[in-house]
PDB file of C-alpha atoms in Angstrom:
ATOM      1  CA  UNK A 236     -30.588 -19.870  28.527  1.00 96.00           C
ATOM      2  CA  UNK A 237     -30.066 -20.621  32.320  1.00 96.00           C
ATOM      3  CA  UNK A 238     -27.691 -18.452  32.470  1.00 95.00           C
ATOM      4  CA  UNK A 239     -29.550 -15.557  31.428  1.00 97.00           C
ATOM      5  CA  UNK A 240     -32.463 -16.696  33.441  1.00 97.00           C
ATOM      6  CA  UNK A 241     -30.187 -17.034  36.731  1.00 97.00           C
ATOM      7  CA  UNK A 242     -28.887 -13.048  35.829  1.00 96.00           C
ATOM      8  CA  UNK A 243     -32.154 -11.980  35.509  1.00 96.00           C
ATOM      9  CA  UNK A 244     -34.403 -13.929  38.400  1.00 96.00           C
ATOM     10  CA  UNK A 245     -31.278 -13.336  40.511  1.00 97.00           C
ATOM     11  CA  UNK A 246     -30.515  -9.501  39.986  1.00 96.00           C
ATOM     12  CA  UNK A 247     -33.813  -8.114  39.013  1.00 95.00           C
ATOM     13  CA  UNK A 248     -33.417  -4.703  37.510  1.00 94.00           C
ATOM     14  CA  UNK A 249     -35.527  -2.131  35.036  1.00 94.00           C
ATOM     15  CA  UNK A 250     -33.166  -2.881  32.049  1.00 95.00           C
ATOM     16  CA  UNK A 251     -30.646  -5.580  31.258  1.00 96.00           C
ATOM     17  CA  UNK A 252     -27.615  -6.306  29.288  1.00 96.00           C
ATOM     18  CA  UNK A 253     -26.082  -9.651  28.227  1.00 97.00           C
ATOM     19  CA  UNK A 254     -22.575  -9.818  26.981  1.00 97.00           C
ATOM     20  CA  UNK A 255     -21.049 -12.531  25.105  1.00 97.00           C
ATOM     21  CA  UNK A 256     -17.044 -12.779  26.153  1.00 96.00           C
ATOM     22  CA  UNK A 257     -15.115 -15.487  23.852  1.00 93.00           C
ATOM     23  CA  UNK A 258     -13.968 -15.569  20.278  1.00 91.00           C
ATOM     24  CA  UNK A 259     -16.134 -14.726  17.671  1.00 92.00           C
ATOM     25  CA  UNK A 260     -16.039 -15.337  13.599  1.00 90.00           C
ATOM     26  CA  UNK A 261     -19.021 -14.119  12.531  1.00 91.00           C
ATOM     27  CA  UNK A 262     -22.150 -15.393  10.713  1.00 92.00           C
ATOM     28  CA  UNK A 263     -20.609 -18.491   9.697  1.00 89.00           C
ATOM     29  CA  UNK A 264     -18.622 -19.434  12.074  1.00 88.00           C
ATOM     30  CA  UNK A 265     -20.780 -17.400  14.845  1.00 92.00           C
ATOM     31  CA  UNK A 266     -19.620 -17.515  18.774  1.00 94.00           C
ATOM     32  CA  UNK A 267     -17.742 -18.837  21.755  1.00 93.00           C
ATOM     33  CA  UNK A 268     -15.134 -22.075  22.050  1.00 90.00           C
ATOM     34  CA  UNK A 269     -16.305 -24.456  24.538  1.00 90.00           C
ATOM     35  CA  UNK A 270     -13.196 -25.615  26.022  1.00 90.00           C
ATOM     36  CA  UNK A 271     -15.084 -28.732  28.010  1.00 93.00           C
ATOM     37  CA  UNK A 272     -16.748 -29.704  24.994  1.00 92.00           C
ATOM     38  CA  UNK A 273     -14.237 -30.143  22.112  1.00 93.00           C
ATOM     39  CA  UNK A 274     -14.192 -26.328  21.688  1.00 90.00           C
ATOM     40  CA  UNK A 275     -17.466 -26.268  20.269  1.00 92.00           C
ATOM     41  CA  UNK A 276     -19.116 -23.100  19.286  1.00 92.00           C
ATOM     42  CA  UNK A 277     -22.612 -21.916  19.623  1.00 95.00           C
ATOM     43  CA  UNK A 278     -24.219 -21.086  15.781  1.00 95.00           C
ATOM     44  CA  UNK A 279     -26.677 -18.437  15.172  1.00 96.00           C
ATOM     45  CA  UNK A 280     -29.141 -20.626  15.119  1.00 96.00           C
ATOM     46  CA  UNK A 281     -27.715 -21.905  18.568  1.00 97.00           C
ATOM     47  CA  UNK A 282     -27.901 -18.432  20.214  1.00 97.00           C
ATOM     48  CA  UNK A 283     -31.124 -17.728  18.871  1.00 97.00           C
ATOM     49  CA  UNK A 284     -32.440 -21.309  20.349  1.00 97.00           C
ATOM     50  CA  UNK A 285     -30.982 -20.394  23.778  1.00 97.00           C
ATOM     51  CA  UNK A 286     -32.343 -16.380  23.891  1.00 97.00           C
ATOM     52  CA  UNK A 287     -36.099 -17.880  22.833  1.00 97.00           C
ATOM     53  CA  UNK A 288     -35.819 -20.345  25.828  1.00 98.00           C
ATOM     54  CA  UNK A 289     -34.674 -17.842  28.187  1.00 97.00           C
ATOM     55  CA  UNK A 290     -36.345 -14.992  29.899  1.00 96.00           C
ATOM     56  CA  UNK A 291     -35.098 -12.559  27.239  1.00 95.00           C
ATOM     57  CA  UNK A 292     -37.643 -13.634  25.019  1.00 96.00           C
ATOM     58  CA  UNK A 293     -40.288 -11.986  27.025  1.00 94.00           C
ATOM     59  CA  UNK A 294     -38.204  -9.167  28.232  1.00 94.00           C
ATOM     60  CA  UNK A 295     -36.242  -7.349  25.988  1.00 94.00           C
ATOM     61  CA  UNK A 296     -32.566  -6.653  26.984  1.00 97.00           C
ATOM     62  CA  UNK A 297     -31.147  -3.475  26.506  1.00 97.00           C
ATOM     63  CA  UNK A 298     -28.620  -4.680  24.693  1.00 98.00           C
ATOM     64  CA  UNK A 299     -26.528  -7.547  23.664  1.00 98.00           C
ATOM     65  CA  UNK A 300     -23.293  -7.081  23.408  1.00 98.00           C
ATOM     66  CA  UNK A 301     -20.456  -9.014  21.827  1.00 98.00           C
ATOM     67  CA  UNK A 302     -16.363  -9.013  23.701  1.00 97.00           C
ATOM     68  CA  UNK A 303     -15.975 -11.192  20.494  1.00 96.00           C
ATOM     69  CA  UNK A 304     -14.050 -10.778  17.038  1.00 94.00           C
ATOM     70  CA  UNK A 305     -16.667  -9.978  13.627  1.00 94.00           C
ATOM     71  CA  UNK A 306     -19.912 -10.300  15.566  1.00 96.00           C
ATOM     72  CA  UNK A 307     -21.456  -6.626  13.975  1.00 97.00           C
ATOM     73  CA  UNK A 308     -23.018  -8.277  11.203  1.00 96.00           C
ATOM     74  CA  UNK A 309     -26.387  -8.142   9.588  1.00 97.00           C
ATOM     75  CA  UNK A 310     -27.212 -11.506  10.262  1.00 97.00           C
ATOM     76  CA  UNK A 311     -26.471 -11.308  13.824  1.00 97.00           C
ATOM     77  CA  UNK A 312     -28.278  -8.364  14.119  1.00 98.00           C
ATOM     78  CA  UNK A 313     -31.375  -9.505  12.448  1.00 97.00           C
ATOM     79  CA  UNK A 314     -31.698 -12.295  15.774  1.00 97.00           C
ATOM     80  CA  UNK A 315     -30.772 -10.033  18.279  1.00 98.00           C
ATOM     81  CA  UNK A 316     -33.528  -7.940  17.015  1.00 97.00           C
ATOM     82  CA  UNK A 317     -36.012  -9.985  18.718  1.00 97.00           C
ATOM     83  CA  UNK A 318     -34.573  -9.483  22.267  1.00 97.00           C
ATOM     84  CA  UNK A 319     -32.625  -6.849  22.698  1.00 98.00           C
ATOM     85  CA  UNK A 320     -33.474  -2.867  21.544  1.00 98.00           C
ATOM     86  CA  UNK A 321     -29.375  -2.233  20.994  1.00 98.00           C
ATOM     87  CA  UNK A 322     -26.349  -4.301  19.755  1.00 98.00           C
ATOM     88  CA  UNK A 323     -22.820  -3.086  20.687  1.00 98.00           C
ATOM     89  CA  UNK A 324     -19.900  -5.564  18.167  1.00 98.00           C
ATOM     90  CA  UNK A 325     -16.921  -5.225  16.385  1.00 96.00           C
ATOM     91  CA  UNK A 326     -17.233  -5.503  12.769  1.00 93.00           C
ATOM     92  CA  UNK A 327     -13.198  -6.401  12.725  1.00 92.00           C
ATOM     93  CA  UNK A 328     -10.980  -8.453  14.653  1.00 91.00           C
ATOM     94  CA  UNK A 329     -10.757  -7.400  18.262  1.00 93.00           C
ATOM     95  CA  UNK A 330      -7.474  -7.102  19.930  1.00 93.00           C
ATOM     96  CA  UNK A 331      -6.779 -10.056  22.583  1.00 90.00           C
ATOM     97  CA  UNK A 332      -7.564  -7.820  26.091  1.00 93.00           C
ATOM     98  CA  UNK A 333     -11.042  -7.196  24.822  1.00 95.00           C
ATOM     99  CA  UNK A 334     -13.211  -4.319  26.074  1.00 97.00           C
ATOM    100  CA  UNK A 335     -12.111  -2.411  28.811  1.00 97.00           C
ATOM    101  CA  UNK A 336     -14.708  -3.104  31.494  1.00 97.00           C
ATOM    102  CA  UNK A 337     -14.528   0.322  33.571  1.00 97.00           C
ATOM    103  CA  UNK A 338     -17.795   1.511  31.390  1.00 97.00           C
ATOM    104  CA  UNK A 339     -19.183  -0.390  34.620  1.00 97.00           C
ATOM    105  CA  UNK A 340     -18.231   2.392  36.960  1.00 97.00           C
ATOM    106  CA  UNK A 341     -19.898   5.208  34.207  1.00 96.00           C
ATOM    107  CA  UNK A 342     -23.133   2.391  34.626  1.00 95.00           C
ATOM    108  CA  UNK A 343     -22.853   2.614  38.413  1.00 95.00           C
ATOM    109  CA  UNK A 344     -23.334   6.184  38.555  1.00 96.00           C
ATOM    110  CA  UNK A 345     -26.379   6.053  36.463  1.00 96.00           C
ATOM    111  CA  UNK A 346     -28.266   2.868  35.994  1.00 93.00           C
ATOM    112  CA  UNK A 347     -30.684   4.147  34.005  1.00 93.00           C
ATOM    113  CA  UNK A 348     -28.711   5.027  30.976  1.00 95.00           C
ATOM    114  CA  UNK A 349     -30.039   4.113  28.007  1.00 95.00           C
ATOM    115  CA  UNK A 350     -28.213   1.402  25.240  1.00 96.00           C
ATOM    116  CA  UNK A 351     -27.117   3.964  23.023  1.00 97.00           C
ATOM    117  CA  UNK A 352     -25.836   6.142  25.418  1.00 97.00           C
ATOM    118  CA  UNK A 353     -23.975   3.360  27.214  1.00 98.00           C
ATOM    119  CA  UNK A 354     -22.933   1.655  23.918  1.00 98.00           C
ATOM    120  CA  UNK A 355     -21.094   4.749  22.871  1.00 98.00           C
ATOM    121  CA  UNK A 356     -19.164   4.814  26.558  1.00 98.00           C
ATOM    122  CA  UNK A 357     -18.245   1.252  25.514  1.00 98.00           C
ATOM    123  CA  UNK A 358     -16.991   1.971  22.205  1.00 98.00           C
ATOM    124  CA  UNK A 359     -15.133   4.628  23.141  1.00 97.00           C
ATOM    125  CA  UNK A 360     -13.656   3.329  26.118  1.00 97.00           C
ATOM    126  CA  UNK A 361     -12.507   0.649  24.366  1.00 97.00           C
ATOM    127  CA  UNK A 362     -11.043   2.151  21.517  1.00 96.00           C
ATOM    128  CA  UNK A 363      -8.912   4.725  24.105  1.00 96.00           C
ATOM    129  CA  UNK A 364      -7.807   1.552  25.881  1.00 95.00           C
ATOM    130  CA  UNK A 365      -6.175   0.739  22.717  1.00 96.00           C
ATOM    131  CA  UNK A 366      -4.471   3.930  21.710  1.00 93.00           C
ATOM    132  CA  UNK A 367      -0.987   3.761  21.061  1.00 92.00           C
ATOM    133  CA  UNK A 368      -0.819   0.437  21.184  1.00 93.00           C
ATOM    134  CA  UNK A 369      -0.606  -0.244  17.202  1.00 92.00           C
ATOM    135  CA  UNK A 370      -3.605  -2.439  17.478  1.00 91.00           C
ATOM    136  CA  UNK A 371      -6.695  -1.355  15.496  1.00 89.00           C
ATOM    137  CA  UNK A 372     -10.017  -1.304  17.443  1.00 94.00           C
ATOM    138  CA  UNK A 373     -13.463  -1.151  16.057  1.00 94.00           C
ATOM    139  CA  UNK A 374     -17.017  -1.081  17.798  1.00 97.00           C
ATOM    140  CA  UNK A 375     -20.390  -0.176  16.663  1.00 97.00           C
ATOM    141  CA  UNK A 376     -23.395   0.419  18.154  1.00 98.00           C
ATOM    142  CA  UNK A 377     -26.508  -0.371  16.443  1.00 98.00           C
ATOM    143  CA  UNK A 378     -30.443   0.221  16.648  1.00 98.00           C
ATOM    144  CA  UNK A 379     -32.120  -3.105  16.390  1.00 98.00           C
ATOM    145  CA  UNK A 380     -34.999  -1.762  15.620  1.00 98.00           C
ATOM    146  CA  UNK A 381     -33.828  -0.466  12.254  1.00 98.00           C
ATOM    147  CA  UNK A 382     -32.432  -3.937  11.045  1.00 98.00           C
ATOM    148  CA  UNK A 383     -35.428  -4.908   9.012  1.00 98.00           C
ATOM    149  CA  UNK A 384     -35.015  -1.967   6.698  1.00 98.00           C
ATOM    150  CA  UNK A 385     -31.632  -2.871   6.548  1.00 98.00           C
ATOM    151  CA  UNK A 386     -32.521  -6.592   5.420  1.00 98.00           C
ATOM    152  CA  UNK A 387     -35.191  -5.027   2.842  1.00 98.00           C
ATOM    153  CA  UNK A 388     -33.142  -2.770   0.924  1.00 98.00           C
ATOM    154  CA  UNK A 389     -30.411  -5.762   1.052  1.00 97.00           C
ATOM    155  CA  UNK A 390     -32.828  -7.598  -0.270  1.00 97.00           C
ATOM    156  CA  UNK A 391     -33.345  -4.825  -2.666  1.00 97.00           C
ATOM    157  CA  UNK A 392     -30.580  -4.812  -4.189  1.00 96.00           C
ATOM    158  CA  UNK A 393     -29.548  -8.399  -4.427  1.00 94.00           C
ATOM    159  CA  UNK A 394     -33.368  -8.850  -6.572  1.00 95.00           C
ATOM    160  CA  UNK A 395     -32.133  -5.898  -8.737  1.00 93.00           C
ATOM    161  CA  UNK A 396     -28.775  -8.096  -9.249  1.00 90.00           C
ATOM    162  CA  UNK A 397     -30.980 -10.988 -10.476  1.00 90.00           C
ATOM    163  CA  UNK A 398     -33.213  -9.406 -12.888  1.00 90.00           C
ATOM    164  CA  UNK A 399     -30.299  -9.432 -15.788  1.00 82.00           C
ATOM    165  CA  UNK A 400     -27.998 -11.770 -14.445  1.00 85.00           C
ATOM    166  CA  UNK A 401     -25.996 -13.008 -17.249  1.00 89.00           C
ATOM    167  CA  UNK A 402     -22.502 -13.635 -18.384  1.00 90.00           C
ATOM    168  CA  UNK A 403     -21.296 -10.268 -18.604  1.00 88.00           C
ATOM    169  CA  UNK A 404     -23.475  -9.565 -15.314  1.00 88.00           C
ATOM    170  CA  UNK A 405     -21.367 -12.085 -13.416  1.00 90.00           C
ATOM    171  CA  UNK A 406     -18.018 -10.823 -14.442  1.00 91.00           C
ATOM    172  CA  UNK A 407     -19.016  -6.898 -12.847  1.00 89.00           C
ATOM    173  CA  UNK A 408     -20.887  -8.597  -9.729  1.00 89.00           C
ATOM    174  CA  UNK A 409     -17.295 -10.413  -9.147  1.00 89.00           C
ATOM    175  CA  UNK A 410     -15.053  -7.723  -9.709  1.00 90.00           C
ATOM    176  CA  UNK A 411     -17.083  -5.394  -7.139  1.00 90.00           C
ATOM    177  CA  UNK A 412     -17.005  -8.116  -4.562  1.00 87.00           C
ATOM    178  CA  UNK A 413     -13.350  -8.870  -5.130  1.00 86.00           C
ATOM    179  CA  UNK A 414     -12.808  -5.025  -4.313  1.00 90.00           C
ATOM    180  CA  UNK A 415     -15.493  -4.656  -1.540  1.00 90.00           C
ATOM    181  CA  UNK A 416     -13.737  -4.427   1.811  1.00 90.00           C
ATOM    182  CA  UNK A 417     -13.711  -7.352   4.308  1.00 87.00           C
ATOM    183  CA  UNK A 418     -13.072  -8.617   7.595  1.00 88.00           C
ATOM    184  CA  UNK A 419     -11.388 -11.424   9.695  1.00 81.00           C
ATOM    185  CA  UNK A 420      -9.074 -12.014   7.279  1.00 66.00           C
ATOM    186  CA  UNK A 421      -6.245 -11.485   9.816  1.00 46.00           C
ATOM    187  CA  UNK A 422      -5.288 -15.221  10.833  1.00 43.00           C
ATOM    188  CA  UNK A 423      -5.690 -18.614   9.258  1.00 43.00           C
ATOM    189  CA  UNK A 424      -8.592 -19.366  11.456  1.00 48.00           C
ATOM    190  CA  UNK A 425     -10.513 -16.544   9.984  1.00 47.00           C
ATOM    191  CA  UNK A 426     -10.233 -17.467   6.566  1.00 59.00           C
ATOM    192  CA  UNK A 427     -13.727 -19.040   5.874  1.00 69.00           C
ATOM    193  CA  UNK A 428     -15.284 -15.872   7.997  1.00 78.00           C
ATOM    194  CA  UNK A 429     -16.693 -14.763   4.752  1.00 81.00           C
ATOM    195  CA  UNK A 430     -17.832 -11.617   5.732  1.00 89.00           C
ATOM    196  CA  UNK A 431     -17.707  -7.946   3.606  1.00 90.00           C
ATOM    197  CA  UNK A 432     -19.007  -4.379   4.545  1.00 94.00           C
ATOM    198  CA  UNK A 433     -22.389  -3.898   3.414  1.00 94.00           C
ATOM    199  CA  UNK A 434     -22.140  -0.317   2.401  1.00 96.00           C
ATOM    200  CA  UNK A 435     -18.767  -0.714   0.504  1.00 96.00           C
ATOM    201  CA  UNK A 436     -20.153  -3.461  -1.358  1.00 94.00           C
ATOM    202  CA  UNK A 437     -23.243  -1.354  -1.746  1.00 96.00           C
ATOM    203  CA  UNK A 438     -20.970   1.623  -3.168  1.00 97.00           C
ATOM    204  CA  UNK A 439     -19.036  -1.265  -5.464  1.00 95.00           C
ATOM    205  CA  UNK A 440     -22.418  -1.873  -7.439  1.00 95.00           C
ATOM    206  CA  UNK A 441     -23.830   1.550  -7.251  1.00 96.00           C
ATOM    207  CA  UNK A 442     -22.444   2.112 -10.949  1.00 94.00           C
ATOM    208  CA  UNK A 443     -25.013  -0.447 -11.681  1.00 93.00           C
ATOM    209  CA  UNK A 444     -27.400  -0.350  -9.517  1.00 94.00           C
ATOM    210  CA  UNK A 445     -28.057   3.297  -7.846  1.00 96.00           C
ATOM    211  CA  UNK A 446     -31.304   3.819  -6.372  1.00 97.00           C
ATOM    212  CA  UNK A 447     -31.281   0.411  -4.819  1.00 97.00           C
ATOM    213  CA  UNK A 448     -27.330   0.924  -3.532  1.00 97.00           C
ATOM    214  CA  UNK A 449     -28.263   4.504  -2.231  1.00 98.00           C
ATOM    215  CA  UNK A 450     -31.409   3.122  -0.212  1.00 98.00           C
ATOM    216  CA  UNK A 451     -28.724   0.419   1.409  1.00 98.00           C
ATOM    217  CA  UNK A 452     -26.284   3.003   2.512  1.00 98.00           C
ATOM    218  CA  UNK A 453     -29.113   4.614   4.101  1.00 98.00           C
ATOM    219  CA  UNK A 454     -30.592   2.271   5.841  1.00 98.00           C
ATOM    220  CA  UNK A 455     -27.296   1.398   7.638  1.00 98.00           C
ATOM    221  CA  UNK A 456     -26.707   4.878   8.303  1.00 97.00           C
ATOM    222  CA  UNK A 457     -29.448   5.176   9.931  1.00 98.00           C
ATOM    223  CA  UNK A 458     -28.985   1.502  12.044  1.00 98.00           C
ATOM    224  CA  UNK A 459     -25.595   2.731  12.898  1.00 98.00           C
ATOM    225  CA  UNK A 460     -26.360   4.694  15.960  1.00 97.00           C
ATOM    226  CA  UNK A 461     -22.292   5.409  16.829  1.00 98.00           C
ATOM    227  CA  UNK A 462     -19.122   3.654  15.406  1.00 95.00           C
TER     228      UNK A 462
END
């Protein structure tokens, strides 16, 4: 929270960005290693504790963005929606180097471009950095402002998956999530991650479940600005 406050009582400006730079593992696990304190990590909970005391919880950012393994999830988003109109994450593993930081210069030359605009120079600066290389690279870039639908046709679907749970219901529910893609599953420290893509496990229980599936594929669609 200081830190945010020192950026923005320090460097005043008409928009701001804050960018997390550390290891990430996602909603469980959530962000950073503190390497003075025992490699602690901040929790969700954490960085939503810290952005409510700061400044950023009367000025919304621009965007948050995260230089940080399996941040892009829904439950990250659905804080960050609260002080920041963009988020800019990988929904994957990021390779070791990171982002490549000369979106700065493309900033410099306009400071008034918008989150989305910017967020898609970031994403696709990064991935270039990494062509060639062998190493995958993902970013997204997503409209925080269209996470609530998101969380409602979620919540949707899951309700739909309750009304006839049963025996025979469990054994289809766990064969889609065994085939529903998912990430950080890369390295031994990601293995309690935990985390699967919302619209592939949304397309693994549309057999069952179609209107309410279709309405979540949607609503990230239409959260999911550029990837």
């Amino acid at each position: 929270a200081s830190f945010i406050d020192f950026g923005m009582t320090g460097f005043p400006a008409d928009k701001y960005g804050l960018i997390f730079w550390n290891h990430g593992g996602g909603s469980i696990t959530g962000y950073g290693v503190d390497e003075n304190f025992g490699y602690d990590g901040l929790s969700l909970l954490e960085l939503n504790l810290a952005l409510e005391k700061s400044l950023a919880s009367n000025t919304k950012l621009e965007f948050i963005g995260f230089d940080a393994c399996l941040m892009a999830t829904v439950e990250t988003a659905a804080i960050a929606q609260d002080y920041a109109h963009y988020l800019i994450a990988s929904e994957e593993l990021e390779p070791g180097y990171g982002w490549d930081y000369s979106f700065l210069a493309d900033l410099g030359a306009n400071p008034q471009v918008g989150g989305a605009e910017l967020g898609k120079i970031i994403a696709d600066k990064f991935v270039a950095s990494y062509a060639g290389s062998g190493q995958d690279a993902t970013l997204s870039v997503i409209d925080l402002s269209k996470v609530n639908d998101v969380l409602q046709t979620m919540g949707n679907l899951m309700a739909a998956c309750n009304e006839d749970f049963s025996q025979a219901t469990f054994k289809k529910l766990a064969k889609s999530r065994q085939n529903t893609k998912v990430f950080g599953g890369g390295s031994p420290r990601d293995n309690n991650c935990d985390l699967v893509d919302i619209c592939d496990m949304a397309t693994q229980l549309a057999p069952y479940y179609q209107e309410e599936a279709k309405a979540v594929i949607q609503a990230v669609k239409n959260a999911v600005v550029y990837n």
